[in-house]
Coordinates of C-alpha atoms and ligand atoms in Angstrom, one line a residue:
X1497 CA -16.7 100.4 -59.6
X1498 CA -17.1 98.5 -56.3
X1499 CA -19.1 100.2 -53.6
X1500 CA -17.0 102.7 -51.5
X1501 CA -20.0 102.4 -48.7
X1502 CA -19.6 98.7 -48.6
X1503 CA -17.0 97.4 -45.7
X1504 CA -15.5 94.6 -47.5
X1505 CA -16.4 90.6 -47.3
X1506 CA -15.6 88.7 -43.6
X1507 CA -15.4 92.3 -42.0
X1508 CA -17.6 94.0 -39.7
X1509 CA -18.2 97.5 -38.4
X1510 CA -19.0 97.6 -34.5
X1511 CA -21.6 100.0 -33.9
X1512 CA -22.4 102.8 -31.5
X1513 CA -25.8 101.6 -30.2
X1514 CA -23.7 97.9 -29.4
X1515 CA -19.9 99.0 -28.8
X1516 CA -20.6 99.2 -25.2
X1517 CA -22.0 96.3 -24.8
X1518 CA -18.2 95.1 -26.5
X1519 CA -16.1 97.2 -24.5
X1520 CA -18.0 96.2 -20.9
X1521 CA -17.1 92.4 -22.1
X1522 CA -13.8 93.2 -23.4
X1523 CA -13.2 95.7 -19.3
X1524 CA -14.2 92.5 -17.7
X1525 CA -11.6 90.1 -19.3
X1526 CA -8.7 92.2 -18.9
X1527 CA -9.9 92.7 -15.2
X1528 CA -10.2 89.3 -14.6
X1529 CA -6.8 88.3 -16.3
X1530 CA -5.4 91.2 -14.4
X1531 CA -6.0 89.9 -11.0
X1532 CA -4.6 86.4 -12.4
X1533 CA -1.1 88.8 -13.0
X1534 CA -1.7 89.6 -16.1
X1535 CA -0.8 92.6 -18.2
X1536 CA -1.7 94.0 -21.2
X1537 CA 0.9 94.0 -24.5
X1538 CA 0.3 95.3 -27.5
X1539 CA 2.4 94.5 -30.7
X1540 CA 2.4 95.5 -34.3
X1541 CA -1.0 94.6 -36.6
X1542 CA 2.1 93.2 -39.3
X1543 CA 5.4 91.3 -38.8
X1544 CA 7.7 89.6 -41.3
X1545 CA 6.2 86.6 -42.7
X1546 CA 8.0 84.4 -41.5
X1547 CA 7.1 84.7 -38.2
X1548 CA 3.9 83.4 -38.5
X1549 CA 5.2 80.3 -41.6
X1550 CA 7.5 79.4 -38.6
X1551 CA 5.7 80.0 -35.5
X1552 CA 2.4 78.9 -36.4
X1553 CA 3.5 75.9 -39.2
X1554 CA 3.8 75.9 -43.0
X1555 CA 1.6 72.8 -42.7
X1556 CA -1.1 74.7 -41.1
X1557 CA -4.6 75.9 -42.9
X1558 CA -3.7 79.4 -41.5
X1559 CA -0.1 79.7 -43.1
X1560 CA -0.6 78.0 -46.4
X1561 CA -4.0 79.1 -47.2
X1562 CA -5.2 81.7 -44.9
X1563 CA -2.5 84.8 -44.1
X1564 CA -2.7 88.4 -45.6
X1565 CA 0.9 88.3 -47.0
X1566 CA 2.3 91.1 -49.5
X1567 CA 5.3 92.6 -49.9
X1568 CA 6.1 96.1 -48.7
X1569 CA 7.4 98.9 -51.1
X1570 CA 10.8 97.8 -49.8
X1571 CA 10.4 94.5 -51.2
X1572 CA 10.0 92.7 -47.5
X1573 CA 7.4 89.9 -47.4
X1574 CA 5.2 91.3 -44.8
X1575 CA 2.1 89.8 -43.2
X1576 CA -0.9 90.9 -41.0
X1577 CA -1.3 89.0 -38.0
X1578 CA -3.4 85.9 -38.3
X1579 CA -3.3 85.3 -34.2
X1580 CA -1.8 86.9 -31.8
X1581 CA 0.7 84.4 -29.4
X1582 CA 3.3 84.5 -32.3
X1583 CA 3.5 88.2 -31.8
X1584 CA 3.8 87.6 -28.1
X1585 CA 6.5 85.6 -28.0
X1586 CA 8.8 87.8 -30.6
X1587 CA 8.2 90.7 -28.4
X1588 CA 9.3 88.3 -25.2
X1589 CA 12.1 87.8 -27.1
X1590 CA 13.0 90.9 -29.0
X1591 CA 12.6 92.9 -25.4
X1592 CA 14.4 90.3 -22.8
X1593 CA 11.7 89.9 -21.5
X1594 CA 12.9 86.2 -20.0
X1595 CA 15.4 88.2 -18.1
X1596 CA 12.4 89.4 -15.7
X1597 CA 10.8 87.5 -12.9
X1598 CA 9.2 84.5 -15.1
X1599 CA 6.7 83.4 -15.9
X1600 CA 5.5 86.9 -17.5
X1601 CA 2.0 87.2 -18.2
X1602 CA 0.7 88.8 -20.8
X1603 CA -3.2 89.7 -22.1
X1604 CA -4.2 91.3 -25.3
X1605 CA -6.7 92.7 -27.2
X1606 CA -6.2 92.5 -31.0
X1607 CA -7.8 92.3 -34.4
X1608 CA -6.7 89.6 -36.7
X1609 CA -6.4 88.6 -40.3
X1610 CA -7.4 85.4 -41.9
X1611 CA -8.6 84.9 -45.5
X1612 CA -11.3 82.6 -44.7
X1613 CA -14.7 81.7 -46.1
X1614 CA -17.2 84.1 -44.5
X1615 CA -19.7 82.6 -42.1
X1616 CA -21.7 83.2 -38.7
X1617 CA -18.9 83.5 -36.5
X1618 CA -16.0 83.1 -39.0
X1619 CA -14.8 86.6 -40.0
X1620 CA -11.9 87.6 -42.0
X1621 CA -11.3 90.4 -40.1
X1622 CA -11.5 89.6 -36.2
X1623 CA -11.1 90.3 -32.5
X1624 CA -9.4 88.3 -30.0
X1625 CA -8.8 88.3 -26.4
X1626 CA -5.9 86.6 -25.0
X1627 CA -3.2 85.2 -22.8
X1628 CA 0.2 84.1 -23.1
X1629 CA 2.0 82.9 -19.7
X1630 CA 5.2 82.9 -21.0
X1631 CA 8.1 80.5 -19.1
X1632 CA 7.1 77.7 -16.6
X1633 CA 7.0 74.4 -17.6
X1634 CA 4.4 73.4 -14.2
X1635 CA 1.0 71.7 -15.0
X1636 CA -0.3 74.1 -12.4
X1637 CA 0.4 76.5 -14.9
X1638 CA -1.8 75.1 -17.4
X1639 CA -4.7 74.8 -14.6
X1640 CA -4.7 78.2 -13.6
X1641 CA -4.5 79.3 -17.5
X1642 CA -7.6 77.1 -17.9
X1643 CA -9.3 78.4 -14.4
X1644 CA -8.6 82.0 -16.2
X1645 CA -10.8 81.4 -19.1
X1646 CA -13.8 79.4 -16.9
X1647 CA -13.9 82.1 -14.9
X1648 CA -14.3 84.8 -17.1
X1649 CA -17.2 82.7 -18.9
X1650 CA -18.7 82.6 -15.6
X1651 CA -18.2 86.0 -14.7
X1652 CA -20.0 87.1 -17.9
X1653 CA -22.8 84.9 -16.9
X1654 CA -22.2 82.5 -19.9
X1655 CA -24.0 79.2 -19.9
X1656 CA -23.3 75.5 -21.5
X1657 CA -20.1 76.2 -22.8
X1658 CA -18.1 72.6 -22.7
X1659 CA -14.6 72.8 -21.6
X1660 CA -12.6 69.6 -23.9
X1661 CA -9.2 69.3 -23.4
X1662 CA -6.3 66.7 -24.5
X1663 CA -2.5 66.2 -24.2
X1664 CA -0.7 66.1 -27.7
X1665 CA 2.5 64.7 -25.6
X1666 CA 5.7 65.9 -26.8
X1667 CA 8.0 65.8 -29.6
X1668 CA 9.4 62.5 -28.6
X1669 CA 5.9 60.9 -28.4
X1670 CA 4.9 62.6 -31.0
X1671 CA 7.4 60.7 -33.4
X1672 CA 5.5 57.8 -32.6
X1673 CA 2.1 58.9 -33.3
X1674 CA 3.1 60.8 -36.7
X1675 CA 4.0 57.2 -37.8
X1676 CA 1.0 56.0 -36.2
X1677 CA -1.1 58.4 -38.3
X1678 CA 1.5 58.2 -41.5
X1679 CA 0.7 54.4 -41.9
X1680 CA -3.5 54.7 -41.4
X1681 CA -3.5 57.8 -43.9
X1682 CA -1.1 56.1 -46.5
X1683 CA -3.7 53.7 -46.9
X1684 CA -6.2 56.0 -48.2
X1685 CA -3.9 58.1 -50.0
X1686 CA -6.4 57.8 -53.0
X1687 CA -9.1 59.8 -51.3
X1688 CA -6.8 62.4 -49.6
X1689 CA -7.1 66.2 -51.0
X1690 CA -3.9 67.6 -52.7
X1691 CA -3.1 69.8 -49.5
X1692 CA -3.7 66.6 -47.2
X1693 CA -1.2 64.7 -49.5
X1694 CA 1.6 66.9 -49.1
X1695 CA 1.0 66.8 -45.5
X1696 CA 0.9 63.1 -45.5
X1697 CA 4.8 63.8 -45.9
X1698 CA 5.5 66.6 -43.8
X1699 CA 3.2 66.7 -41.1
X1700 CA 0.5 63.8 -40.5
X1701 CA -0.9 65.4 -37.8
X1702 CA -2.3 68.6 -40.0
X1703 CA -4.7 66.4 -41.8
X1704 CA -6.6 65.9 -38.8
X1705 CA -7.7 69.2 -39.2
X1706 CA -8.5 69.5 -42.7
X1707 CA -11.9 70.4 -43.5
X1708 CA -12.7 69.0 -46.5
X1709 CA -15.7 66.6 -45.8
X1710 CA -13.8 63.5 -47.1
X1711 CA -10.5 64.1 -45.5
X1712 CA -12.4 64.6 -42.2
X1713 CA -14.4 61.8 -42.2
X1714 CA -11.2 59.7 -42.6
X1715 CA -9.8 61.2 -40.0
X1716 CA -12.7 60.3 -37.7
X1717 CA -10.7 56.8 -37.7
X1718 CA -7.5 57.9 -37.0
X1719 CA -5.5 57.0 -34.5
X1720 CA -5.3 59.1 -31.1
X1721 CA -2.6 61.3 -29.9
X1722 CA -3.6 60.1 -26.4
X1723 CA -2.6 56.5 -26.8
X1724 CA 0.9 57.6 -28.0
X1725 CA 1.9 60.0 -25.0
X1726 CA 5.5 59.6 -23.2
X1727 CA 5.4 59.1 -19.7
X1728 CA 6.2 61.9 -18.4
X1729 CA 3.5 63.8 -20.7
X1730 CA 1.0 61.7 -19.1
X1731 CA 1.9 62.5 -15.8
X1732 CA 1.7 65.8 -16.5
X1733 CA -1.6 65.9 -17.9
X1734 CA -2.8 63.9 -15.0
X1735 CA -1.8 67.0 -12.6
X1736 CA -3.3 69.3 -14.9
X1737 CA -6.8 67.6 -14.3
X1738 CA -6.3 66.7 -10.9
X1739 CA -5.7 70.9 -10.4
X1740 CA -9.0 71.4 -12.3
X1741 CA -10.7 68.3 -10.1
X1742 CA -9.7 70.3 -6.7
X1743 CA -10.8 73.8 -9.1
X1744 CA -14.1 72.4 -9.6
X1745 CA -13.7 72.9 -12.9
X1746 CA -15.9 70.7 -15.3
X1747 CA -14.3 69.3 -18.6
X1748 CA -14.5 66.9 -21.0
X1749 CA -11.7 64.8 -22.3
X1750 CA -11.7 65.1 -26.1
X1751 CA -9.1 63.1 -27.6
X1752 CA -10.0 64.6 -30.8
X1753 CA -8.8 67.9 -30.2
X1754 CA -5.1 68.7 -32.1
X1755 CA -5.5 72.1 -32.2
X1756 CA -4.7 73.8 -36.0
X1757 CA -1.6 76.0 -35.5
X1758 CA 1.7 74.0 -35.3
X1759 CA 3.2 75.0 -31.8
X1760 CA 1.5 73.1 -29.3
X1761 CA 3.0 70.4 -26.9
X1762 CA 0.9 68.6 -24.5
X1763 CA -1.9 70.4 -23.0
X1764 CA -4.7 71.5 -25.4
X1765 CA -8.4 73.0 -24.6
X1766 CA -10.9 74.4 -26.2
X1767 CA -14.2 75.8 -24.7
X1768 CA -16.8 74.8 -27.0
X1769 CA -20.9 75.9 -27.5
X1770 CA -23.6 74.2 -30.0
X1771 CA -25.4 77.3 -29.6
X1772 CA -23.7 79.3 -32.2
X1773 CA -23.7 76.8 -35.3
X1774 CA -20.5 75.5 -36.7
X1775 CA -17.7 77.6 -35.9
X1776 CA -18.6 76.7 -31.9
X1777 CA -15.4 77.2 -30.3
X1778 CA -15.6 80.3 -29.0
X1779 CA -11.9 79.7 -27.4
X1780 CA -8.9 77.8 -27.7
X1781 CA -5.5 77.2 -26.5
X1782 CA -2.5 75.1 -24.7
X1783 CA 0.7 74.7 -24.3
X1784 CA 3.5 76.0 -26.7
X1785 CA 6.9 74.2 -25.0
X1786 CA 9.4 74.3 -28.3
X1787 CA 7.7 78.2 -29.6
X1788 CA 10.5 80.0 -28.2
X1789 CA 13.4 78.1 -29.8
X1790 CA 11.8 78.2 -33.2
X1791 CA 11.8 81.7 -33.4
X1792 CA 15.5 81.4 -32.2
X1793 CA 15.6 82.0 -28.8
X1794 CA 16.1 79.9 -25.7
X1795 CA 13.8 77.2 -24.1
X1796 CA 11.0 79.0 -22.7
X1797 CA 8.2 76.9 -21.8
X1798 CA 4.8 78.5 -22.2
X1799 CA 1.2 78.5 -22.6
X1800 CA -1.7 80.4 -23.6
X1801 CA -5.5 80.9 -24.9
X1802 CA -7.6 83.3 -27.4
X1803 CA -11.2 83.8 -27.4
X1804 CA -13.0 84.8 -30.1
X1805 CA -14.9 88.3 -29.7
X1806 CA -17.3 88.1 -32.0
X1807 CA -18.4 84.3 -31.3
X1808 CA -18.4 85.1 -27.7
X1809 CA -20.9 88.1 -28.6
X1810 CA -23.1 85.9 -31.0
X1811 CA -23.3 83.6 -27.7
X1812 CA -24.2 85.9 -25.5
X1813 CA -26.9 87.3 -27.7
X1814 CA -28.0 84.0 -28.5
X1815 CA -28.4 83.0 -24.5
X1816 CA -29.7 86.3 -24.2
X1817 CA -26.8 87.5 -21.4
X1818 CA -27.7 89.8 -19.1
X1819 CA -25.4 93.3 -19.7
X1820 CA -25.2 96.0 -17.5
X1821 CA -27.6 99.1 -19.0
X1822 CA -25.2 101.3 -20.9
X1823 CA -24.5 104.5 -19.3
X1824 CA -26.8 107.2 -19.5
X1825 CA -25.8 111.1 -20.1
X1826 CA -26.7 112.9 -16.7
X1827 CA -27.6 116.4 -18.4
X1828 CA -28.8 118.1 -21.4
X1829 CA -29.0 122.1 -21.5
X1830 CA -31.2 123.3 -23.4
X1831 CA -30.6 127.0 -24.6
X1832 CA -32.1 129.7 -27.1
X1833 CA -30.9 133.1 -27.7
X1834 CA -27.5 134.2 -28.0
X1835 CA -26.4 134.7 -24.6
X1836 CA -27.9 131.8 -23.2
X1837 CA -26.3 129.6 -25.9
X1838 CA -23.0 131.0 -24.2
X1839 CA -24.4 130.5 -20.5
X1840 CA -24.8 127.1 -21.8
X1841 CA -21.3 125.8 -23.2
X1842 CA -19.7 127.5 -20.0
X1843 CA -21.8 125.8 -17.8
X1844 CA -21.3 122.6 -19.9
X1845 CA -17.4 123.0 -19.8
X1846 CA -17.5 123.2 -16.0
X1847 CA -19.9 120.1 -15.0
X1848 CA -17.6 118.1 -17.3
X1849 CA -14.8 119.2 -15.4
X1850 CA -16.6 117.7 -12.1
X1851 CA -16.8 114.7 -14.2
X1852 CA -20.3 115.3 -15.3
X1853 CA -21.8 113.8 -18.6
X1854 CA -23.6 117.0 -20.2
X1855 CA -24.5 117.7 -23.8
X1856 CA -26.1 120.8 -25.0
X1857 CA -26.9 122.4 -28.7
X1858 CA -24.6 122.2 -31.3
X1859 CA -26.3 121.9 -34.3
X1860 CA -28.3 125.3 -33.4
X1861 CA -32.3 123.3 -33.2
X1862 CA -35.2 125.3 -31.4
X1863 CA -35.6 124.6 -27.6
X1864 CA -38.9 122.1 -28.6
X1865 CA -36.0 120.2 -31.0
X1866 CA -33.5 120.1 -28.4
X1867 CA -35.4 118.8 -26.0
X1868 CA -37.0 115.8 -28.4
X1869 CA -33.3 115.2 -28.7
X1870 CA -32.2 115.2 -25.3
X1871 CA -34.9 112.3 -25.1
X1872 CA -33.6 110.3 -27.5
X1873 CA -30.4 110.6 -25.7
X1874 CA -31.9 109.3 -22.3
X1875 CA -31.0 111.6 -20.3
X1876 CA -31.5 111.6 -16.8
X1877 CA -32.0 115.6 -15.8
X1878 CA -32.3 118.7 -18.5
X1879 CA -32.5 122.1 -17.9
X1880 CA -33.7 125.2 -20.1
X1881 CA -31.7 128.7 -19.8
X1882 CA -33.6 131.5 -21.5
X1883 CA -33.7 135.5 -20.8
X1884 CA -35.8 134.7 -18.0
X1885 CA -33.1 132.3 -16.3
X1886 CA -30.7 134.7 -16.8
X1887 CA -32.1 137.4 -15.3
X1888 CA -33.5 135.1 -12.4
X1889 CA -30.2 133.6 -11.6
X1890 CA -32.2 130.7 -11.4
X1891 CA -32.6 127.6 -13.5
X1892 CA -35.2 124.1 -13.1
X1893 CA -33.6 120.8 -13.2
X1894 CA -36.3 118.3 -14.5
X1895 CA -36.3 114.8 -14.1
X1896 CA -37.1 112.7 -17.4
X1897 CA -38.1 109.4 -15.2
X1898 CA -40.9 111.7 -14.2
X1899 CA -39.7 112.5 -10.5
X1900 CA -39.7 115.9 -8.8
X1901 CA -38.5 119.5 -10.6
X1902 CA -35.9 121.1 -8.5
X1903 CA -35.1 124.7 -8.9
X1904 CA -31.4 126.1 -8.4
X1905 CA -29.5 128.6 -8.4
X1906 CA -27.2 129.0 -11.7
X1907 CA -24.3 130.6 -9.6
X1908 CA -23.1 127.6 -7.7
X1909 CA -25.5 124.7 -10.0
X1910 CA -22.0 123.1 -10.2
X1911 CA -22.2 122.1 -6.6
X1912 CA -25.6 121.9 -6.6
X1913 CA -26.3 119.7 -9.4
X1914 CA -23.5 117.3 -8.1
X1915 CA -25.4 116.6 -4.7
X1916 CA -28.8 116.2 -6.3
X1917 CA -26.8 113.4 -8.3
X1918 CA -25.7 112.0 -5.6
X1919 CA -28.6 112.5 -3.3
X1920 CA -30.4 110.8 -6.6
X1921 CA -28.6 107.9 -6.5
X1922 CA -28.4 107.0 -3.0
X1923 CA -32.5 107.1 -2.8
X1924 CA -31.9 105.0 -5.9
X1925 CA -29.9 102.5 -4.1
X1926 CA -32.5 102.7 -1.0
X1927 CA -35.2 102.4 -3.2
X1928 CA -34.1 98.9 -4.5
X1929 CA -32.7 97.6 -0.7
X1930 CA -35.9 98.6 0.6
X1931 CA -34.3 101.1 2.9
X1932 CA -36.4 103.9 4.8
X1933 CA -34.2 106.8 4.1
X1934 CA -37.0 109.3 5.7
X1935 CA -35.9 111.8 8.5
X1936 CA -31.7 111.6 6.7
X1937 CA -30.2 114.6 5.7
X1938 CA -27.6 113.1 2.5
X1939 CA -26.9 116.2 1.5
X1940 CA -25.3 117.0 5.5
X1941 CA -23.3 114.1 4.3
X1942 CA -21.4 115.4 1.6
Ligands
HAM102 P1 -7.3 79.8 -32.7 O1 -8.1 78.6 -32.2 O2 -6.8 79.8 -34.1 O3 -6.1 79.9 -31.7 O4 -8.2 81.0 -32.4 C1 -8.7 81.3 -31.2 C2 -10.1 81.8 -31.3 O5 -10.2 82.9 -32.2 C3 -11.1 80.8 -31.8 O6 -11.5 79.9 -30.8 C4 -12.2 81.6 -32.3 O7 -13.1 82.0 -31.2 C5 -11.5 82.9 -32.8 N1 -11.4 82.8 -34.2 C6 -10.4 82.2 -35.0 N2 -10.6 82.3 -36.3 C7 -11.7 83.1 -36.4 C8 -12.4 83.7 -37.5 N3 -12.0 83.5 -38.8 N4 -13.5 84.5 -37.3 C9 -13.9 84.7 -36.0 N5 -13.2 84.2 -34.9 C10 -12.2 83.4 -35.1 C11 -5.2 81.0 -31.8 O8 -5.3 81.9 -32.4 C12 -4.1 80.8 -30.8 N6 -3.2 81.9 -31.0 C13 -4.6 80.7 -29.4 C14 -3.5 80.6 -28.4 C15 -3.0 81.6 -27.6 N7 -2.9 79.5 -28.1 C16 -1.9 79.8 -27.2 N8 -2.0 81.1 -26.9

């Protein structure tokens, strides 16, 4: 019987001690894409197949060898998403969303599905972040797509990561180049792999991803897309760098890059690391001129990027990113006896109202077991409410970093407690500016 506590090959469970450090990355990408105009979209984790075997290419690795496919138990052949721009674009579709102000920008946040050979940074279940500008045709468009993505790298503090990028012209120039690439790969037909052979017919251009060692080291020789671009490809791919010249954006021309998924036209990019082993590109995208029509719909010119969640974790580990410290619990109250135990869940109930982080017993431990806990939870203040406090009226709020004990007044400690945070935090704030915060009454402040 296979393991029921074993998570299954290529997936991954995320963690409470790390999921912050996920979600703070994951905040700061849809901020950032946010102030570019973005907004979030969300679509279904499965669509009909053949979405994805005609958005993203039965040629493709990730159609003919990589989807989750089944059929439902209403006989429909139903996959789970393998990316998410295919998604996108149906929903642009399905929704009218062309009949909007264009372009509409989209981010999202998604899992995806691909049966792949498990490696560092190669899942079978994984995330992605990403963008889809959906309907301008303007190499300026491209720039600021490609200013999107170096800017959230940067903002995350992420170092030597190589932006390549190539124009795989259109498919007029492409025509040329297929034949190009027909006649150099029909002469080495013999050494081809079987899937390389039936793209040899259908799609030339798929070989050059293949990763079979031999087929890749023939394609090492191949000709390049770039010498076969259209005019009017080229001049747009000259604007595109000239935008990222006056961006101050550094790349790389790779002449190399084709991409793997079947919709792109002209623009392609990838941001790419040696830091991470061999599955380095930690995000990759372009344009996608001809996706709209087909799926069936109109011309809509568009463009996008994903990024790959759990490479762009493994890199930030491996450069050792700075991450802000994870938030820490402001309170524990600590309780024994009956009636204290009460004193303490209303009292909980009400910080948290304020918008106060505050745990106390549930699991009913002895004071000296409560309070070892509340350590482990690195609290900032606790409290104790016996008999004694009760009948006081009067509890001592203790600072774990070892700072003063302040006594207060249980009736009221709502208030109370909230000042002494903030009165906390601004001598925090002086304390690291160096400011002399003697003879100022922050508490007359508030
Ligand atoms: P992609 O290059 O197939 O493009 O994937 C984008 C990113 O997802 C990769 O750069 C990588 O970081 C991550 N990724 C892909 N496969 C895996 C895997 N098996 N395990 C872990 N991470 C992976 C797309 O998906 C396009 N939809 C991107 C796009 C959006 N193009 C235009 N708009």
């Amino acid at each position: 019987m296979a393991l029921v506590t074993k998570a299954i090959k290529g997936t991954q469970d995320l963690l409470p001690a790390d999921s912050y450090k996920t979600r703070y990355v994951e905040q700061t990408m849809l901020d950032i894409a946010s102030k570019f105009g973005y907004k979030e979209i969300r679509t279904p984790v499965f669509e009909h197949t053949e979405l994805f075997s005609r958005g993203v290419g039965d040629t493709t690795d990730v159609v003919q060898k990589e989807m989750y496919t089944f059929d439902d138990k209403g006989g429909r052949s139903i996959t789970l998403r393998p990316e998410g721009t295919a998604g996108a674009m149906r929903a642009f579709l399905e929704h009218g969303l062309f009949n909007e102000p264009l372009p509409q920008k989209v981010s999202y946040l998604t899992s995806c599905y691909r049966y792949e050979k498990p490696q560092a940074g190669r899942l079978r279940e994984f995330h992605q972040f990403g963008v889809e500008c959906l309907g301008t045709a303007a190499p300026a468009a491209d720039a600021e797509l490609i200013a999107l993505g170096h800017n959230i790298f940067s903002h995350l503090g992420i170092e030597d990561l190589q932006l390549e990028i190539n124009s795989i012209g259109c498919p007029e120039c492409r025509k040329k180049y297929h034949e190009a690439l027909h006649t150099y790969f029909e002469s080495k037909k013999d050494e081809l792999c079987e899937t390389c052979l039936d793209r040899l017919g259908r799609n030339p251009m798929r070989i050059l991803d293949c990763k079979s060692p031999v087929c890749s080291g023939i394609a090492k020789d191949a000709p390049k897309v770039l010498d076969y671009i259209c005019e009017d490809c080229a001049a747009h791919f000259e604007t595109v760098k000239s935008h990222l010249d006056a961006m101050n954006i550094p790349y790389v021309v790779n002449p190399t890059i084709v991409r793997g998924l079947d919709y792109y036209t002209r623009t392609v990019f990838e941001f790419v690391s040696t830091q991470i082993g061999a599955q380095g590109t930690v995000c990759g995208g372009g344009r996608y001129d001809g996706l709209a029509e087909q799926l069936g719909g109109n011309s809509t010119p568009s463009l996008g990027f994903a990024l790959g969640i759990e490479r762009l974790m493994l890199l930030m580990q491996a450069q050792n990113t700075a991450l802000p410290e994870e938030q820490r619990p402001d309170l524990y109250i600590a309780s024994m006896g009956d009636a204290a135990n009460v004193v303490a869940a209303k009292l909980a109930a009400s910080l948290r109202e304020e918008g106060i982080s505050v745990q106390y017993d549930v699991a009913g431990r002895s004071v000296k077991a409560q309070m070892k806990y509340a350590n482990k939870l690195n609290v900032r203040n606790t409290v104790v409410i016996g008999d004694s406090e009760i009948e006081s009226g009067k509890v001592t709020v203790k600072d774990m970093d070892g700072g003063e004990s302040v006594e207060m007044e249980l009736d009221g400690f709502e208030d109370s407690y909230q000042n002494y945070l903030i009165q906390s935090a601004v001598a925090e704030i002086a304390g690291v500016e160096g400011i002399d915060m003697s003879g100022i009454n922050i508490a007359g402040l508030f």
